[in-house]
Amino acid sequence: MSRSVSYEVQSYRDGKWMIDSVYDEKEMAMYVARDLLDSPRHKMVQVLEEAYDESSGEFISKVIFSRKREIDRTSKKPAVKKQSIERIGKTTRPPVEKGSTSFVKYMILLVVSVGGIALTLIIGMYILLEVLD
Amino acid sequence: MTGESSPPSGKEQRLVFRILNAWRELCDEDRFPTVDKVGPAGFGDDWSSCILLGLDSGSEDPVFEYIGENFDIGLQGKPLSDAGEMTLLGHGMAYWKRSVTKQAPITMGDEFVDADGRGVLYRSVILPLSDDGVKITALLGAANFKFKDEPAA
């Protein structure tokens, strides 16, 4: 029974698995897969073992390696920076503050409206008194 | 081959990985490099172990557009089939269709007996190139070898 085996390194990009490269040696494929994980372009990689059985004409595929990139492995600083940005964002712009901004706007609008109506009434009364005189 | 599977220290020792790394750099954000990006500037000394196969005609037999001096074979402008079965290029580039089908670099190693009856161990790599980022218009190939009775370097 003749059986040929190849190893496909795949990278998960744009929502799908894409073939990165193909090898006839498992060690080479594993080496490349691990190497790809050091690049921020590759968030997840896997190695597929593809065996072709010439007597039956069948392909048998199985995942022999699958790993996600560890964000902290490449650079800790950006991760920390991102967290502090998020923390600042939460403290300076909480939902309560957003609500109070709306309340202030509402109060200003109310004062302006009431003031406008009152001013109109005063002018109206003044004109009426002038006419009656 | 001896030392092919062990991770390198410092400069990459294996030709196929040096070529693969250079190819990745030429890709930049694209899936494949364009043909005009490929040249001695990107591959340095390894360029003499490279070949370019043109697929523009879409035929079943790609044409040698460039052959590195290490191959010492006058096949420029000739089809791949002219390399014959007893040569490094004939064997090393025989699986070019798989690279086109998979749309990915492929590396293989094997052995054959050359025209002088010597056993040859080789490893080759074939990498796709594209002018529009979709259709494979050419292939970059590279290969190195040693005779079977030659001691490991």
Short mmCIF file of C-alpha atoms in Angstrom, two decimals:
data_model
loop_
_atom_site.label_atom_id
_atom_site.label_comp_id
_atom_site.label_asym_id
_atom_site.label_seq_id
_atom_site.Cartn_x
_atom_site.Cartn_y
_atom_site.Cartn_z
CA MET A 1 0.00 0.00 0.00
CA SER A 2 1.53 3.32 -1.10
CA ARG A 3 0.80 6.40 1.00
CA SER A 4 2.10 9.91 0.40
CA VAL A 5 1.87 12.48 3.17
CA SER A 6 2.13 16.25 3.08
CA TYR A 7 1.75 18.90 5.77
CA GLU A 8 -0.26 22.01 5.13
CA VAL A 9 0.34 25.09 7.29
CA GLN A 10 -2.83 27.17 7.44
CA SER A 11 -3.40 30.64 8.85
CA TYR A 12 -6.75 32.08 9.94
CA ARG A 13 -7.20 35.40 8.18
CA ASP A 14 -10.23 37.45 7.16
CA GLY A 15 -12.57 34.95 8.73
CA LYS A 16 -11.29 31.84 6.99
CA TRP A 17 -8.43 29.35 6.96
CA MET A 18 -5.95 30.03 4.20
CA ILE A 19 -3.08 27.81 3.08
CA ASP A 20 0.21 29.44 4.02
CA SER A 21 2.59 26.78 2.73
CA VAL A 22 2.95 23.05 2.16
CA TYR A 23 5.77 20.68 3.24
CA ASP A 24 6.71 17.06 2.86
CA GLU A 25 8.27 16.99 6.33
CA LYS A 26 6.29 17.37 9.52
CA GLU A 27 9.15 19.11 11.37
CA MET A 28 9.42 21.82 8.72
CA ALA A 29 5.67 22.49 8.83
CA MET A 30 5.68 22.67 12.64
CA TYR A 31 8.67 25.02 12.60
CA VAL A 32 6.95 27.38 10.14
CA ALA A 33 3.64 27.23 12.04
CA ARG A 34 5.33 28.27 15.28
CA ASP A 35 7.29 30.95 13.46
CA LEU A 36 4.08 32.45 11.99
CA LEU A 37 2.63 32.86 15.47
CA ASP A 38 5.31 35.45 16.21
CA SER A 39 3.85 37.70 13.51
CA PRO A 40 0.82 39.88 14.37
CA ARG A 41 -0.60 39.07 10.93
CA HIS A 42 -1.32 35.50 12.01
CA LYS A 43 -3.76 35.20 14.89
CA MET A 44 -4.29 31.46 14.60
CA VAL A 45 -2.38 28.75 12.77
CA GLN A 46 -2.86 25.05 12.26
CA VAL A 47 -1.03 22.20 10.57
CA LEU A 48 -3.04 19.73 8.56
CA GLU A 49 -1.62 16.30 7.80
CA GLU A 50 -2.88 15.18 4.41
CA ALA A 51 -2.35 11.57 3.53
CA TYR A 52 -3.14 10.26 0.08
CA ASP A 53 -3.70 6.57 -0.18
CA GLU A 54 -2.85 5.67 -3.77
CA SER A 55 -4.44 2.24 -3.59
CA SER A 56 -7.82 3.56 -2.45
CA GLY A 57 -7.49 7.01 -4.03
CA GLU A 58 -8.62 8.65 -0.79
CA PHE A 59 -7.33 11.73 1.00
CA ILE A 60 -7.30 11.62 4.77
CA SER A 61 -6.81 14.95 6.53
CA LYS A 62 -6.35 15.63 10.21
CA VAL A 63 -5.26 18.62 12.25
CA ILE A 64 -2.04 17.79 14.07
CA PHE A 65 -1.29 21.26 15.46
CA SER A 66 -3.51 24.22 16.25
CA ARG A 67 -2.59 27.29 18.22
CA LYS A 68 -3.69 30.88 18.83
CA ARG A 69 -1.18 33.69 18.99
CA GLU A 70 -0.53 34.87 22.52
CA ILE A 71 -0.80 38.67 22.38
CA ASP A 72 1.45 39.19 25.41
CA ARG A 73 4.22 37.11 23.79
CA THR A 74 5.04 39.66 21.11
CA SER A 75 4.82 42.87 23.09
CA LYS A 76 3.56 43.57 26.57
CA LYS A 77 3.69 47.35 26.27
CA PRO A 78 0.92 47.78 23.65
CA ALA A 79 -1.35 45.45 25.65
CA VAL A 80 -0.82 47.48 28.83
CA LYS A 81 -1.27 50.71 26.89
CA LYS A 82 -4.53 49.50 25.46
CA GLN A 83 -5.84 48.56 28.89
CA SER A 84 -4.99 51.97 30.36
CA ILE A 85 -6.68 53.70 27.43
CA GLU A 86 -9.80 51.66 28.09
CA ARG A 87 -9.61 52.48 31.80
CA ILE A 88 -9.27 56.20 31.11
CA GLY A 89 -12.18 55.97 28.72
CA LYS A 90 -14.36 54.43 31.41
CA THR A 91 -13.52 57.00 34.11
CA THR A 92 -13.79 60.14 31.98
CA ARG A 93 -16.89 59.21 30.05
CA PRO A 94 -19.21 57.20 32.33
CA PRO A 95 -22.89 56.73 31.39
CA VAL A 96 -23.96 58.96 34.33
CA GLU A 97 -22.03 61.87 32.92
CA LYS A 98 -23.72 61.42 29.57
CA GLY A 99 -27.10 61.56 31.35
CA SER A 100 -26.22 64.72 33.30
CA THR A 101 -25.15 66.45 30.08
CA SER A 102 -28.63 65.79 28.67
CA PHE A 103 -30.21 67.12 31.86
CA VAL A 104 -28.26 70.39 31.68
CA LYS A 105 -29.25 70.81 28.02
CA TYR A 106 -32.87 70.21 28.97
CA MET A 107 -32.75 72.77 31.78
CA ILE A 108 -31.18 75.42 29.51
CA LEU A 109 -33.88 74.79 26.90
CA LEU A 110 -36.59 75.08 29.58
CA VAL A 111 -35.22 78.35 30.97
CA VAL A 112 -34.90 79.87 27.50
CA SER A 113 -38.46 78.79 26.59
CA VAL A 114 -40.02 80.09 29.83
CA GLY A 115 -37.98 83.29 29.58
CA GLY A 116 -39.14 83.78 25.98
CA ILE A 117 -42.78 83.30 26.92
CA ALA A 118 -42.45 85.68 29.90
CA LEU A 119 -40.76 88.32 27.73
CA THR A 120 -43.54 88.03 25.13
CA LEU A 121 -46.20 88.47 27.86
CA ILE A 122 -44.44 91.55 29.30
CA ILE A 123 -44.13 93.19 25.87
CA GLY A 124 -47.76 92.28 25.11
CA MET A 125 -48.97 93.81 28.36
CA TYR A 126 -46.87 96.95 27.78
CA ILE A 127 -48.37 97.40 24.29
CA LEU A 128 -51.88 96.82 25.70
CA LEU A 129 -51.34 99.45 28.42
CA GLU A 130 -50.04 101.94 25.82
CA VAL A 131 -53.13 101.37 23.66
CA LEU A 132 -55.51 101.78 26.65
CA ASP A 133 -53.81 105.04 27.63
CA MET B 1 18.88 15.73 4.57
CA THR B 2 21.07 16.30 7.55
CA GLY B 3 20.18 19.38 9.52
CA GLU B 4 17.09 20.16 7.40
CA SER B 5 14.66 19.76 10.30
CA SER B 6 16.47 21.46 13.13
CA PRO B 7 15.67 25.11 13.87
CA PRO B 8 18.41 27.46 12.77
CA SER B 9 20.53 29.68 14.93
CA GLY B 10 21.36 33.16 13.62
CA LYS B 11 21.14 33.31 9.84
CA GLU B 12 18.74 30.80 8.33
CA GLN B 13 20.81 27.83 7.17
CA ARG B 14 18.30 26.27 4.82
CA LEU B 15 17.97 27.69 1.32
CA VAL B 16 14.26 26.95 1.05
CA PHE B 17 13.49 28.91 4.23
CA ARG B 18 15.67 31.83 3.17
CA ILE B 19 13.79 31.94 -0.13
CA LEU B 20 10.44 31.61 1.66
CA ASN B 21 11.32 34.45 4.05
CA ALA B 22 12.41 36.72 1.18
CA TRP B 23 9.20 35.87 -0.70
CA ARG B 24 7.12 36.77 2.37
CA GLU B 25 8.87 40.14 2.60
CA LEU B 26 8.09 40.84 -1.05
CA CYS B 27 4.44 39.94 -0.41
CA ASP B 28 4.12 42.82 2.04
CA GLU B 29 0.33 43.10 2.55
CA ASP B 30 -0.50 41.17 -0.63
CA ARG B 31 -1.02 37.45 -0.91
CA PHE B 32 1.59 37.04 -3.66
CA PRO B 33 4.44 39.25 -4.89
CA THR B 34 4.31 40.57 -8.45
CA VAL B 35 6.79 39.13 -10.94
CA ASP B 36 8.65 42.44 -11.33
CA LYS B 37 9.42 42.54 -7.59
CA VAL B 38 11.39 39.30 -7.82
CA GLY B 39 15.07 39.71 -8.56
CA PRO B 40 18.59 39.69 -7.13
CA ALA B 41 17.83 42.67 -4.87
CA GLY B 42 15.41 40.64 -2.79
CA PHE B 43 17.27 37.34 -2.75
CA GLY B 44 20.95 38.26 -2.66
CA ASP B 45 23.35 35.39 -3.32
CA ASP B 46 20.46 32.92 -3.35
CA TRP B 47 19.26 34.42 -6.62
CA SER B 48 21.78 32.19 -8.42
CA SER B 49 19.89 29.16 -7.03
CA CYS B 50 16.56 30.45 -8.31
CA ILE B 51 14.53 30.01 -11.47
CA LEU B 52 11.46 31.75 -12.84
CA LEU B 53 8.76 29.83 -14.64
CA GLY B 54 6.30 31.82 -16.75
CA LEU B 55 2.68 30.69 -16.89
CA ASP B 56 1.36 33.47 -19.10
CA SER B 57 0.41 31.16 -21.93
CA GLY B 58 -1.65 29.07 -19.49
CA SER B 59 -0.17 25.96 -21.08
CA GLU B 60 0.62 22.69 -19.36
CA ASP B 61 4.32 23.32 -19.79
CA PRO B 62 5.66 26.50 -18.15
CA VAL B 63 8.62 28.29 -19.70
CA PHE B 64 11.94 29.14 -18.05
CA GLU B 65 12.11 32.93 -17.92
CA TYR B 66 15.20 32.99 -15.72
CA ILE B 67 17.65 30.30 -14.65
CA GLY B 68 20.21 30.98 -11.92
CA GLU B 69 23.84 30.32 -12.76
CA ASN B 70 24.10 27.53 -10.15
CA PHE B 71 22.02 25.29 -12.40
CA ASP B 72 24.47 25.58 -15.29
CA ILE B 73 21.86 24.60 -17.83
CA GLY B 74 20.96 26.48 -21.03
CA LEU B 75 17.20 26.33 -20.97
CA GLN B 76 16.26 30.00 -20.89
CA GLY B 77 13.08 30.48 -22.92
CA LYS B 78 12.57 26.72 -23.15
CA PRO B 79 9.71 24.72 -21.60
CA LEU B 80 10.16 22.91 -18.29
CA SER B 81 9.71 19.54 -19.99
CA ASP B 82 13.01 20.14 -21.81
CA ALA B 83 14.84 19.82 -18.48
CA GLY B 84 14.31 16.07 -18.61
CA GLU B 85 13.84 13.54 -15.85
CA MET B 86 17.49 13.14 -14.92
CA THR B 87 18.14 16.74 -13.89
CA LEU B 88 17.69 18.72 -10.68
CA LEU B 89 15.28 21.12 -12.37
CA GLY B 90 13.28 18.30 -13.92
CA HIS B 91 12.73 16.74 -10.49
CA GLY B 92 12.74 19.82 -8.32
CA MET B 93 10.09 21.66 -10.33
CA ALA B 94 7.97 18.61 -11.22
CA TYR B 95 5.28 19.47 -8.66
CA TRP B 96 4.70 23.04 -9.95
CA LYS B 97 1.01 22.36 -10.57
CA ARG B 98 0.42 21.75 -6.87
CA SER B 99 1.72 25.22 -6.07
CA VAL B 100 -0.70 26.71 -8.60
CA THR B 101 -3.61 24.63 -7.29
CA LYS B 102 -2.89 25.33 -3.63
CA GLN B 103 -1.94 28.95 -4.39
CA ALA B 104 0.83 28.61 -1.84
CA PRO B 105 4.54 27.88 -1.56
CA ILE B 106 5.42 24.19 -1.55
CA THR B 107 8.70 22.57 -0.64
CA MET B 108 9.67 18.97 -1.30
CA GLY B 109 12.79 16.90 -0.96
CA ASP B 110 13.63 13.64 -2.70
CA GLU B 111 16.37 11.80 -4.55
CA PHE B 112 17.04 10.68 -8.10
CA VAL B 113 19.81 9.26 -10.24
CA ASP B 114 21.37 11.74 -12.70
CA ALA B 115 22.62 11.12 -16.23
CA ASP B 116 26.05 10.10 -14.87
CA GLY B 117 24.52 7.49 -12.59
CA ARG B 118 25.09 9.46 -9.41
CA GLY B 119 22.53 9.51 -6.63
CA VAL B 120 21.33 13.08 -6.00
CA LEU B 121 19.56 14.27 -2.85
CA TYR B 122 17.73 17.54 -3.33
CA ARG B 123 15.29 19.94 -1.74
CA SER B 124 13.33 22.46 -3.75
CA VAL B 125 10.71 25.12 -3.19
CA ILE B 126 8.13 26.57 -5.57
CA LEU B 127 6.41 29.86 -4.76
CA PRO B 128 3.53 31.53 -6.60
CA LEU B 129 3.75 35.02 -8.12
CA SER B 130 0.89 37.10 -9.42
CA ASP B 131 0.52 40.37 -11.27
CA ASP B 132 -3.08 40.99 -10.22
CA GLY B 133 -3.00 39.30 -6.81
CA VAL B 134 -5.43 36.59 -7.91
CA LYS B 135 -4.22 34.65 -10.95
CA ILE B 136 -0.85 32.93 -10.66
CA THR B 137 1.16 34.28 -13.59
CA ALA B 138 4.58 32.88 -12.73
CA LEU B 139 6.40 30.66 -10.28
CA LEU B 140 9.61 31.25 -8.43
CA GLY B 141 11.61 28.11 -7.85
CA ALA B 142 14.79 27.33 -5.98
CA ALA B 143 16.68 24.14 -5.28
CA ASN B 144 19.87 22.84 -3.77
CA PHE B 145 21.36 19.37 -3.78
CA LYS B 146 24.19 17.10 -2.75
CA PHE B 147 25.37 13.82 -4.13
CA LYS B 148 24.27 10.84 -2.13
CA ASP B 149 27.77 9.67 -1.24
CA GLU B 150 28.84 13.21 -0.31
CA PRO B 151 29.40 13.73 3.43
CA ALA B 152 27.02 16.14 5.16
CA ALA B 153 28.31 19.72 5.27
#
